[in-house]
mmCIF file of C-alpha atoms in Angstrom:
data_model
loop_
_atom_site.group_PDB
_atom_site.id
_atom_site.type_symbol
_atom_site.label_atom_id
_atom_site.label_comp_id
_atom_site.label_asym_id
_atom_site.label_seq_id
_atom_site.Cartn_x
_atom_site.Cartn_y
_atom_site.Cartn_z
ATOM 1 C CA UNK A 1 -0.937 -6.724 11.066
ATOM 2 C CA UNK A 2 -3.783 -7.153 8.594
ATOM 3 C CA UNK A 3 -3.607 -6.792 4.802
ATOM 4 C CA UNK A 4 -4.615 -3.101 4.760
ATOM 5 C CA UNK A 5 -2.028 -2.259 7.418
ATOM 6 C CA UNK A 6 0.625 -4.234 5.549
ATOM 7 C CA UNK A 7 -0.015 -2.328 2.312
ATOM 8 C CA UNK A 8 -0.069 0.985 4.161
ATOM 9 C CA UNK A 9 3.218 0.188 5.860
ATOM 10 C CA UNK A 10 4.905 -0.595 2.527
ATOM 11 C CA UNK A 11 3.648 2.666 1.015
ATOM 12 C CA UNK A 12 4.694 4.742 4.010
ATOM 13 C CA UNK A 13 8.109 3.093 4.193
ATOM 14 C CA UNK A 14 8.827 3.696 0.499
ATOM 15 C CA UNK A 15 7.522 7.277 0.644
ATOM 16 C CA UNK A 16 9.809 7.980 3.606
ATOM 17 C CA UNK A 17 12.794 6.419 1.836
ATOM 18 C CA UNK A 18 12.147 8.745 -1.103
ATOM 19 C CA UNK A 19 11.828 11.722 1.267
ATOM 20 C CA UNK A 20 8.426 12.622 -0.108
ATOM 21 C CA UNK A 21 5.709 14.095 2.100
ATOM 22 C CA UNK A 22 2.174 12.763 2.129
ATOM 23 C CA UNK A 23 1.055 15.979 0.482
ATOM 24 C CA UNK A 24 3.600 15.612 -2.316
ATOM 25 C CA UNK A 25 2.738 11.963 -2.926
ATOM 26 C CA UNK A 26 -0.985 12.671 -2.934
ATOM 27 C CA UNK A 27 -0.487 15.400 -5.526
ATOM 28 C CA UNK A 28 1.847 13.324 -7.717
ATOM 29 C CA UNK A 29 -0.467 10.295 -7.584
ATOM 30 C CA UNK A 30 -3.590 12.411 -8.003
ATOM 31 C CA UNK A 31 -5.274 10.990 -4.906
ATOM 32 C CA UNK A 32 -6.735 12.899 -1.993
ATOM 33 C CA UNK A 33 -4.498 13.603 0.970
ATOM 34 C CA UNK A 34 -7.097 12.144 3.335
ATOM 35 C CA UNK A 35 -7.244 9.000 1.227
ATOM 36 C CA UNK A 36 -3.477 8.614 1.317
ATOM 37 C CA UNK A 37 -3.394 9.228 5.065
ATOM 38 C CA UNK A 38 -6.023 6.524 5.634
ATOM 39 C CA UNK A 39 -4.250 4.081 3.314
ATOM 40 C CA UNK A 40 -0.972 4.510 5.180
ATOM 41 C CA UNK A 41 -2.726 4.004 8.512
ATOM 42 C CA UNK A 42 -4.493 0.883 7.231
ATOM 43 C CA UNK A 43 -7.905 2.467 7.737
ATOM 44 C CA UNK A 44 -8.979 2.692 4.080
ATOM 45 C CA UNK A 45 -10.280 0.292 1.483
ATOM 46 C CA UNK A 46 -8.402 1.811 -1.445
ATOM 47 C CA UNK A 47 -9.402 1.170 -5.014
ATOM 48 C CA UNK A 48 -7.012 -0.675 -7.276
ATOM 49 C CA UNK A 49 -6.812 2.494 -9.329
ATOM 50 C CA UNK A 50 -5.589 4.516 -6.328
ATOM 51 C CA UNK A 51 -3.078 1.845 -5.364
ATOM 52 C CA UNK A 52 -1.804 1.655 -8.933
ATOM 53 C CA UNK A 53 -1.279 5.433 -9.089
ATOM 54 C CA UNK A 54 0.560 5.450 -5.759
ATOM 55 C CA UNK A 55 2.684 2.435 -6.718
ATOM 56 C CA UNK A 56 3.636 4.060 -10.022
ATOM 57 C CA UNK A 57 4.845 7.233 -8.303
ATOM 58 C CA UNK A 58 6.787 5.256 -5.702
ATOM 59 C CA UNK A 59 8.293 2.885 -8.259
ATOM 60 C CA UNK A 60 6.650 -0.115 -6.643
ATOM 61 C CA UNK A 61 5.400 -3.106 -8.580
ATOM 62 C CA UNK A 62 1.858 -4.159 -7.799
ATOM 63 C CA UNK A 63 1.506 -7.909 -7.734
ATOM 64 C CA UNK A 64 -1.148 -10.124 -6.285
ATOM 65 C CA UNK A 65 0.709 -12.382 -3.911
ATOM 66 C CA UNK A 66 -1.967 -13.141 -1.371
ATOM 67 C CA UNK A 67 0.072 -15.754 0.460
ATOM 68 C CA UNK A 68 2.572 -13.072 1.493
ATOM 69 C CA UNK A 69 -0.057 -10.774 3.030
ATOM 70 C CA UNK A 70 -0.452 -11.388 6.764
ATOM 71 C CA UNK A 71 -3.761 -13.046 7.525
ATOM 72 C CA UNK A 72 -4.368 -13.949 3.887
ATOM 73 C CA UNK A 73 -1.971 -16.832 3.424
ATOM 74 C CA UNK A 74 -2.197 -20.552 3.489
ATOM 75 C CA UNK A 75 -2.331 -21.086 7.234
ATOM 76 C CA UNK A 76 -3.810 -24.589 6.937
ATOM 77 C CA UNK A 77 -0.802 -25.997 5.140
ATOM 78 C CA UNK A 78 -3.087 -27.346 2.407
ATOM 79 C CA UNK A 79 -2.606 -26.483 -1.222
ATOM 80 C CA UNK A 80 -5.095 -23.890 -2.457
ATOM 81 C CA UNK A 81 -7.452 -24.762 -5.285
#
């Protein structure tokens, strides 16, 4: 799973837990339904603005924790700069 897929999975999982449809979330977050669909599938390169709007509606905290995103971590075991 790459970073985009990981983010999409988190969004989809939270949306489902809240029993909100993609259409409802898109409207509440003021993003296009096609954009939301692509984000959830891991096919989009969403803007930070779009992610922030979606996270706000879903009650998710946006943090930059690159080491926890699959494929973006510290695979070498060396300390990052």
